[in-house]
Each structure stands twice: as structure tokens, then as C-alpha cells.
Coordinates of C-alpha atoms in Angstrom, one line a residue:
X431 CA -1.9 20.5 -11.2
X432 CA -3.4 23.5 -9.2
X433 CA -1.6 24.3 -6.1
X434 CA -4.0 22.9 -3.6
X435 CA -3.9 22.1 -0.2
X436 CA -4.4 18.7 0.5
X437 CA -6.4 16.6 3.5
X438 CA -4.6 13.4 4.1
X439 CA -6.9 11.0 6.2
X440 CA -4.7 8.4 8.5
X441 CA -6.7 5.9 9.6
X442 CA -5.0 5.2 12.7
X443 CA -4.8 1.8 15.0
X444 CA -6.5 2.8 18.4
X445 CA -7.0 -0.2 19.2
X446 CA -6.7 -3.8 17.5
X447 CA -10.4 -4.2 17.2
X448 CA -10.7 -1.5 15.2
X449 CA -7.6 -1.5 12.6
X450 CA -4.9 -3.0 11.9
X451 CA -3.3 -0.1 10.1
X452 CA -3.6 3.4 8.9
X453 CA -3.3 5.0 5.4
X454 CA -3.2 8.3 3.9
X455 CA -6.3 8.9 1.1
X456 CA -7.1 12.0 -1.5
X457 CA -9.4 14.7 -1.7
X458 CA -11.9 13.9 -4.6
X459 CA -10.2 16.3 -7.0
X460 CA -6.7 15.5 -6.4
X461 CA -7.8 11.7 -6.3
X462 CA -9.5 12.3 -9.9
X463 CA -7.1 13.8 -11.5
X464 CA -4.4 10.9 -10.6
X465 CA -6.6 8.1 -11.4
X466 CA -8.0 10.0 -14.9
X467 CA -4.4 9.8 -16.0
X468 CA -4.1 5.7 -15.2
X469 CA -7.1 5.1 -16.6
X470 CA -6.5 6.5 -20.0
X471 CA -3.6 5.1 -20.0
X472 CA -4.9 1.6 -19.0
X473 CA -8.2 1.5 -21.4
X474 CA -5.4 2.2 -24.1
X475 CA -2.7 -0.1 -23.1
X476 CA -4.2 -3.3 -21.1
X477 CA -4.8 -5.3 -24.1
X478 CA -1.2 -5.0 -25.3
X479 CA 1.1 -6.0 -21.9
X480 CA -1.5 -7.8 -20.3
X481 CA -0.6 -11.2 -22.5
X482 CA 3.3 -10.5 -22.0
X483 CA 5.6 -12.5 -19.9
X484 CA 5.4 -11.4 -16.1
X485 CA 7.5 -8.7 -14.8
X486 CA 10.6 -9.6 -13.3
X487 CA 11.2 -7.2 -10.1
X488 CA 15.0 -7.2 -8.7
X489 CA 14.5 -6.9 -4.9
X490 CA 17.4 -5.2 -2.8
X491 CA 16.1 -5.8 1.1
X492 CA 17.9 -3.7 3.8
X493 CA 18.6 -5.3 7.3
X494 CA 18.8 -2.1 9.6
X495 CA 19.8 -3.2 13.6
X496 CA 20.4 -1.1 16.9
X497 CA 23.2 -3.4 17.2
X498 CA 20.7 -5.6 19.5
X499 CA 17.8 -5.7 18.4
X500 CA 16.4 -6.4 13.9
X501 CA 18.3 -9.5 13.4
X502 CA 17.1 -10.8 10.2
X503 CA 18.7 -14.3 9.1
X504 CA 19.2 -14.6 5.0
X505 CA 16.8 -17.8 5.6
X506 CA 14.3 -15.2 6.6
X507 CA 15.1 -13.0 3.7
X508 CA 14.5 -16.3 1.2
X509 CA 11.5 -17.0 3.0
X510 CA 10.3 -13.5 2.6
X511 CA 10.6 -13.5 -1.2
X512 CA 9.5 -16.9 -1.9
X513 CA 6.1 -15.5 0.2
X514 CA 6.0 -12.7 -2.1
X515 CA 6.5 -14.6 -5.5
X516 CA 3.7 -17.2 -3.8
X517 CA 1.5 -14.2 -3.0
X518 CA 1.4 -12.7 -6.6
X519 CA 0.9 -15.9 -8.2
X520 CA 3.5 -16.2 -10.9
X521 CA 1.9 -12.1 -12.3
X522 CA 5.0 -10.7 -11.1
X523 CA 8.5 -12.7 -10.5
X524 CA 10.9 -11.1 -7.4
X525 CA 14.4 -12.0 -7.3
X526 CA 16.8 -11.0 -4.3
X527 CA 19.4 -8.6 -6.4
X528 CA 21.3 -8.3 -2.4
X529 CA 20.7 -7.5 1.2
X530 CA 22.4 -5.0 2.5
X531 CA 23.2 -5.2 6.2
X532 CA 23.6 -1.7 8.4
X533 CA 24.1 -1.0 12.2
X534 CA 22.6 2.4 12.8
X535 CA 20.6 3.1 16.0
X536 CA 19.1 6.2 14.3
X537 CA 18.0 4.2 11.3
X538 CA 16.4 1.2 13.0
X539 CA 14.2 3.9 15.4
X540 CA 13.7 6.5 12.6
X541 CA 9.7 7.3 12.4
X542 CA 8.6 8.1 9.0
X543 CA 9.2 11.6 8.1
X544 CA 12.4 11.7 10.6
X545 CA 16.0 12.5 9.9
X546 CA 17.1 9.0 10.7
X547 CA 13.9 7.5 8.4
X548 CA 15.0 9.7 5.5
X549 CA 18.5 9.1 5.9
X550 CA 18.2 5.4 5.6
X551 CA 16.5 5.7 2.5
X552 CA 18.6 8.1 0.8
X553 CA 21.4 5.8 1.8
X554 CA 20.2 2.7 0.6
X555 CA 18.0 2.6 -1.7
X556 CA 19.4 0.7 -5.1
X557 CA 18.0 0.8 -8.6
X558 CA 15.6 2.9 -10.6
X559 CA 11.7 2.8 -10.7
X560 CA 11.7 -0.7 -11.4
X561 CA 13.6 -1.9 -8.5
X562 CA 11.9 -2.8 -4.9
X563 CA 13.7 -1.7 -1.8
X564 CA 12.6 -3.6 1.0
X565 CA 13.8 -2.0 4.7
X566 CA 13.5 -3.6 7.5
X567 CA 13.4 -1.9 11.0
X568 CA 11.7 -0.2 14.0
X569 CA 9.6 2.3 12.7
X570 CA 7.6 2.6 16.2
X571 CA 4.6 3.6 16.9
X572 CA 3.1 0.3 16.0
X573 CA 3.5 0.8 12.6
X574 CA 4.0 -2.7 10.6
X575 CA 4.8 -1.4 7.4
X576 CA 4.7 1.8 5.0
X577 CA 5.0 2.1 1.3
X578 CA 5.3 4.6 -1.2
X579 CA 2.7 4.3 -4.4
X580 CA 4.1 4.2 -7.9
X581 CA 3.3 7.7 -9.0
X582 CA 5.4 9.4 -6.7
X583 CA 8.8 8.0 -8.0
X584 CA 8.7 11.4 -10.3
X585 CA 9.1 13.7 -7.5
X586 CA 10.6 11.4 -4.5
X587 CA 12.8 8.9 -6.0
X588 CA 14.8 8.6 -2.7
X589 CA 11.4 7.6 -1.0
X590 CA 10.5 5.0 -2.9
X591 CA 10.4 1.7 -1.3
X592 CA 8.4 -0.4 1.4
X593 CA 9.8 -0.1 5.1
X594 CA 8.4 -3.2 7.4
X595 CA 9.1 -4.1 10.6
X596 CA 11.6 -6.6 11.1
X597 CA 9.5 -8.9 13.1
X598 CA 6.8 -9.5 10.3
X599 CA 9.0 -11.6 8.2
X600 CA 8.7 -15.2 8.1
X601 CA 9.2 -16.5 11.4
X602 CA 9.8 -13.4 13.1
X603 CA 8.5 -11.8 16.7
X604 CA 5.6 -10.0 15.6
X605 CA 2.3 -12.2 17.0
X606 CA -0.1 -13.1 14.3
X607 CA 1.7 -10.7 11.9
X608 CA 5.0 -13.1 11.1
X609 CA 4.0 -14.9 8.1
X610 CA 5.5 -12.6 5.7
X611 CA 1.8 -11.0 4.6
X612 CA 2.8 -7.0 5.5
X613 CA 5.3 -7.4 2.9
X614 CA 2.9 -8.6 0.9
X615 CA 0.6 -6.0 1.6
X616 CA 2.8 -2.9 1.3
X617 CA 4.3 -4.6 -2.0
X618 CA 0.5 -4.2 -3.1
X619 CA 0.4 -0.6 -2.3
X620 CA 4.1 -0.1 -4.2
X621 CA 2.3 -1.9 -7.2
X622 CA -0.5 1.0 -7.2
X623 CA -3.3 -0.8 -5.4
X624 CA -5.7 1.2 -2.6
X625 CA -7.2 -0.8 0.5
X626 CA -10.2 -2.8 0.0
X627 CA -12.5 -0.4 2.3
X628 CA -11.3 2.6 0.5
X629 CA -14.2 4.8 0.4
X630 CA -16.5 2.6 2.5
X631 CA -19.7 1.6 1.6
X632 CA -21.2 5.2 0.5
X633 CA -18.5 5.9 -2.7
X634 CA -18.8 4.8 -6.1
X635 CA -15.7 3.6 -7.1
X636 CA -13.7 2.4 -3.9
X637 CA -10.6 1.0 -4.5
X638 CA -10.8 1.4 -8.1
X639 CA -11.0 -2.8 -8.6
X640 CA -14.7 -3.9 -9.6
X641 CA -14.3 -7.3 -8.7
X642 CA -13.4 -6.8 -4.5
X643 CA -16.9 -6.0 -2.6
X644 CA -17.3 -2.9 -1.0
X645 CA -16.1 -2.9 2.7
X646 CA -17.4 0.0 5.4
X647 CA -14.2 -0.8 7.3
X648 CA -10.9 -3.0 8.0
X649 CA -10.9 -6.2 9.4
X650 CA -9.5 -7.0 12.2
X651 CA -8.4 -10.8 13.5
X652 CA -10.2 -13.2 10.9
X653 CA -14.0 -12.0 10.7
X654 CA -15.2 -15.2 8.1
X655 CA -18.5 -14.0 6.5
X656 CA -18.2 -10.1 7.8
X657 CA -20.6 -8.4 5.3
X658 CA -20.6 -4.5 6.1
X659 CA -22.0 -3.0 3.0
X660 CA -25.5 -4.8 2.2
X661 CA -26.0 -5.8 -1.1
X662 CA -22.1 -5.9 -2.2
X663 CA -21.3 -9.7 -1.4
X664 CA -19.5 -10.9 1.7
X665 CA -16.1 -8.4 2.8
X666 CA -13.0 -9.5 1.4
X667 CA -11.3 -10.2 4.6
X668 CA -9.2 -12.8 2.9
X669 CA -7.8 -10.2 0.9
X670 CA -4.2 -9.1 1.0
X671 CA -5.2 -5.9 0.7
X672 CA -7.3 -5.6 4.1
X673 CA -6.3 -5.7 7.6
X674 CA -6.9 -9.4 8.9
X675 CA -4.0 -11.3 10.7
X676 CA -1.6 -12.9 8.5
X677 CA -3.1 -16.4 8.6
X678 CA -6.2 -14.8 7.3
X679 CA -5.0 -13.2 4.0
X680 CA -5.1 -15.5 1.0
X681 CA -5.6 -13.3 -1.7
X682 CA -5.4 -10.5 -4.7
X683 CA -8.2 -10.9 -7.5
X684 CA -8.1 -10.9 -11.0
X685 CA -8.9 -6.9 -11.0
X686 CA -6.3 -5.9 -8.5
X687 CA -3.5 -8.0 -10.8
X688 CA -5.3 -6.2 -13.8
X689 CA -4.6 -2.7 -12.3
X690 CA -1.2 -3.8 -11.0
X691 CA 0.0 -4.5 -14.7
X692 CA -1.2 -1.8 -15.8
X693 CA 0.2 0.7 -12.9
X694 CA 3.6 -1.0 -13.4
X695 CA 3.7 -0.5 -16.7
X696 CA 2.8 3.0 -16.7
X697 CA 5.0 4.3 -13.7
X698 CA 7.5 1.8 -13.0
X699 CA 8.4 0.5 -16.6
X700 CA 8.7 3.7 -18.0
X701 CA 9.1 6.0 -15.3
X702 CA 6.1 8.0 -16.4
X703 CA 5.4 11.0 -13.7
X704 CA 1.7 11.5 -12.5
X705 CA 0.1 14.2 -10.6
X706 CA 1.2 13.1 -6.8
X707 CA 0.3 14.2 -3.1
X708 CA 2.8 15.6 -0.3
X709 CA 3.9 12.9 2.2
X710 CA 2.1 13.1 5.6
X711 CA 3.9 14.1 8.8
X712 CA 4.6 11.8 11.3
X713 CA 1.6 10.4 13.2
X714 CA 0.4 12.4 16.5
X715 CA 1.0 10.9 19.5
X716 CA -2.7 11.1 20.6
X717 CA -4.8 11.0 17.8
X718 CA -8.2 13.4 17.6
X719 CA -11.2 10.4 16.5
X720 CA -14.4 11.1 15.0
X721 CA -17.2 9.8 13.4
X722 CA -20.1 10.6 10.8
X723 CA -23.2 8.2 9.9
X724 CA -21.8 6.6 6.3
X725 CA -24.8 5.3 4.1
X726 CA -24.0 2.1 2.4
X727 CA -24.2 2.3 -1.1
X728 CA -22.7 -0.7 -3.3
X729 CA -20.0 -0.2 -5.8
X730 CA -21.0 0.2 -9.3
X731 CA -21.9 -2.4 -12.0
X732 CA -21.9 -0.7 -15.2
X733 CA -19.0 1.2 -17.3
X734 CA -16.5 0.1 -19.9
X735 CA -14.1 -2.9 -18.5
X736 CA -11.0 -2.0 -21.0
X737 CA -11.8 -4.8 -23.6
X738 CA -12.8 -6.8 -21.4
X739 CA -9.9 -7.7 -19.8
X740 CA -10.5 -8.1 -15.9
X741 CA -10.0 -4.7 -14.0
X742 CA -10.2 -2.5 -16.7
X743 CA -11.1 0.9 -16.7
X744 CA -14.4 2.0 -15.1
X745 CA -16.5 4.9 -16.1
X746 CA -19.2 7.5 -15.3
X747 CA -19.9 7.2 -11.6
X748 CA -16.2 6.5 -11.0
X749 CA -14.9 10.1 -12.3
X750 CA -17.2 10.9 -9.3
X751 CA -15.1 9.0 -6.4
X752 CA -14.0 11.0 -3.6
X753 CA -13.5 9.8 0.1
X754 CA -15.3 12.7 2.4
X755 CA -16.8 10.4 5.2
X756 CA -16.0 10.4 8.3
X757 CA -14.9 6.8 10.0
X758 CA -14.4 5.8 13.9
X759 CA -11.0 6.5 14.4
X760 CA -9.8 8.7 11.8
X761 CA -7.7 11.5 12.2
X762 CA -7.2 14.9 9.6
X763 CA -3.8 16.3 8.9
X764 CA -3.4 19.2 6.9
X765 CA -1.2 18.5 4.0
X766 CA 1.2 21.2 1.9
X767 CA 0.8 22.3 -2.0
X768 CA 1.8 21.0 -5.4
X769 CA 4.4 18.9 -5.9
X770 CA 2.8 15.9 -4.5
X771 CA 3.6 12.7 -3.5
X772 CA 1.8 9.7 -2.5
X773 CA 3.2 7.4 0.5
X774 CA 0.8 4.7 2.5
X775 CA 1.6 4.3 6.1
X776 CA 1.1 0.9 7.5
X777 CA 0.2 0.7 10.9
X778 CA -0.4 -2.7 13.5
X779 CA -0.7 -3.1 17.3

């Protein structure tokens, strides 16, 4: 890959009408290449993994505490992966391989990017590509959860993993965010999926899923029958994959499970390396907002779907995707060069 430098867009939370969370996204030819290289392998592979037993995932989650404050109880850690194995439907099996539990001040506050952040990880983490590491801790700012995509494992092995706060499991202190679902949600991000208003209304392939309508935006609270992007079917606020409160999120379709498979297969199966993105710095404490008119435009209807398994592999207008508009409440960081690597940062209020 061509040393570039790279524009990571976090979407950040300024307020709880307006997101839930933040996430970094790609410049169109960085984004193009990565997704070029999953869908080859995808249109070629679907049909032969897609019939196969579900993937078992051993789960190692990390209870991080000040010493006061990040209790988690093992109930709480059952709960969590019994959500999980609800969530996904029976597509992908979790079992706890062991929770770990540390006392570490500097863990439990470490931002993302930080010493303390990093040196949890580095610490903890268990297992190869196909084991999830689940942290649990403070990592401030508001932030609910973040997650590392699959394509990065090649470069930042340490990294991988989904941190959450300790309040969002089941039964925890988080308001309207304890029912397990930003587990859920980062999980999706670890199994290669985008947000369901990546690219908003006025880009052509979006998340890369054919079957979740296009979204200008995320939800916030529970907006039943939001329709932002005319023409493209109700939003899919109900979606695990959007920003509604926990009580609001219900589901993952059949093309987000389709491109799950196949992005599990390829990168944490076999532990195929991918072209990948630098991991953002830590969020500014005053973020710089702007915003730029976005026309809608729906997401594409035609294109090869793999054999016609759900999800497959969608061409022409898709090699065109790039996210260049400009939403309320976004703020530009300046990324590094080649290597890159891929993390999703999470963020609630």
C-alpha cells in the first residue's frame, strides 16, 4: 500500500441527541483497497464456509478496578456472554475461556491511545486472532466501548480486542446502556462490520451490507419509524449496529451475518493480513464541529450478490465508496503513514 496520509473522521458525542458514539472511517482509496481485498475473497469463498457449523469464539473478559470503583460480578460476566450468543443468533457460538481480574488504577482510567490503555492490553490479552478479549473499565471521556476491526490483527496483535465500560454489562450503572448491547455492538465491529449510517445517505455502498437501509445519521434514544434517507426504507434504528439505547437494539440482518462469516474467515480463521489504517489519537477535549449539505442518494440495487448467498459481494458503484461528507458534529484528525491499523472508538454520554 502507498504511504499515504490518512483522515480518520470521529464522530464525536456532543451531545446525546445527536450520537451516541464516535467512529474512525477511511479515505475512499485506502477504504477501497481494504474492502477490494474482502470482497475477492468473499465472492470466492462464501459458498464454501457459509453451510459449515458456526464458529466457536473462546472469550477471555478482563475485570480492570481502581480498587473502588469496576466491580464486575461472574453473574454479570455469564449474563454478558449469554447476551452475546442471544445477539448473534446461534451464527457465532462464545464461550468464557476465563476472566481475569486486575487492580490497576492506571488501567481502569487509561484513555485509548494512553500508557495505562496500552499496557493493559499488552498485559492481558490471551489467544491468537481467533480469541475475543473483552476489557472492562473506565476509558473516560464518555466513551462506552471501542473495538479493533479484524484486519488489523496483522500489524497490532496486542490491540486487538473490545474494551467497554464496566457499567454496560448486564445489570450494571450505566442508564439506558446496561443491557449488555455495547458489547454487542463492538463485538460487531471486531467481526468486521461498519455502522449502519456509514457514508450517509449520498454514498453508494455504505456499510458494505445491501440489505440495512441507508441512514443520514445515528440514532439516538429509540426513533421508531426515523426515515432520513428518502427512498431507502425506514432507518434501521433497531439495529445493533446503530446508536439507539440498549432497549431499542434487536438486530443484525442476514447481510451483516453474511459479511461477518466471511470477514472471520478471512482474517480471524486464518490470520490473513489486509492493507490496515493507523490508530487515531486520543479524542480532543473540545472538539472542532462542522457541517456540509449531504444529498441523499439511496444505496444501490444492482451488482453480483456472491451466488446468491445473502451479503455477498457488491459491484460497480461500490468500488466507488468513499466517505467525504461532512456531518454535524464531526471532527478531522490527521492520521500517520503505512502500516495501518483499523480501531473503532465507541463513544456514549
Amino acid at each position: 500500500m502507498p504511504s499515504t496520509t490518512v483522515l480518520l473522521i470521529l464522530l464525536t458525542a456532543i451531545s446525546y441527541v445527536n450520537a451516541r458514539c464516535g467512529m474512525t472511517d477511511l479515505p475512499p482509496t485506502v477504504l477501497r483497497q481494504v474492502e477490494s481485498s474482502f470482497q475477492s475473497f468473499h465472492t470466492a469463498n462464501f459458498a464454501s464456509f457459509s453451510s459449515l457449523a458456526a464458529p466457536t469464539i473462546p472469550t477471555w473478559v478482563h475485570i480492570v478496578t481502581d480498587g473502588s470503583r469496576g466491580s464486575v460480578s461472574d453473574s454479570q460476566v455469564q449474563q454478558q456472554i449469554q447476551v452475546l450468543n442471544q445477539d448473534y443468533q446461534g451464527k457465532f457460538q462464545f464461550t468464557l475461556a476465563g476472566t481475569t481480574r486486575q487492580q490497576n488504577s492506571a488501567w481502569f482510567n487509561g484513555s485509548p491511545g494512553s500508557q495505562g490503555y496500552n499496557s493493559m492490553k499488552a498485559s492481558l490479552r490471551k489467544g491468537g486472532p481467533e480469541t475475543l478479549n473483552i476489557y472492562s473499565s473506565n476509558p473516560g471521556s464518555g466513551l462506552l466501548g471501542i473495538a479493533t476491526f479484524p484486519s488489523s490483527y496483522g500489524s497490532s496483535p496486542k490491540d486487538d480486542g473490545v474494551v467497554i465500560s464496566f457499567g454496560t454489562f448486564p445489570g450494571g450503572s450505566s442508564p439506558n446502556y446496561n443491557l449488555g448491547k455495547t458489547a454487542t455492538h463492538e463485538v460487531g465491529h471486531w467481526l468486521g462490520l461498519y455502522h449502519t449510517f456509514q457514508g450517509g445517505c449520498s454514498e453508494t455502498a455504505g456499510d458494505y451490507v445491501m440489505d440495512t437501509p441507508a441512514e443520514s445519521s445515528p440514532a439516538s434514544g429509540c426513533p421508531t419509524n426515523r426515515d432520513t434517507c428518502p427512498g431507502g426504507g425506514p432507518d434501521p434504528v433497531h439495529n445493533y449496529m446503530d446508536y439507539s439505547i440498549d432497549s431499542c437494539l434487536s438486530e443484525f440482518t442476514a447481510g451483516q451475518f453474511a459479511r461477518m462469516q466471511s470477514q472471520y474467515a478471512m482474517y480471524r480463521n486464518q490470520g490473513t493480513t489486509a492493507p490496515q489504517v493507523p490508530p487515531p489519537p486520543p479524542p480532543p477535549s473540545k472538539p472542532r464541529t462542522t457541517t456540509k449539505k449531504v444529498t441523499p442518494k439511496p444505496k444501490p440495487t444492482g451488482g453480483s450478490t456472491g451466488g446468491g448467498s445473502p451479503g455477498g459481494t457488491v459491484g460497480g458503484a461500490c468500488g466507488a465508496f468513499g466517505s467525504s461528507q461532512c456531518l454535524a458534529g464531526t471532527m478531522y484528525v490527521c492520521g500517520g503513514a503505512a502500516p495501518y491499523t483499523w480501531q473503532v472508538w465507541y463513544k456514549g454520554c
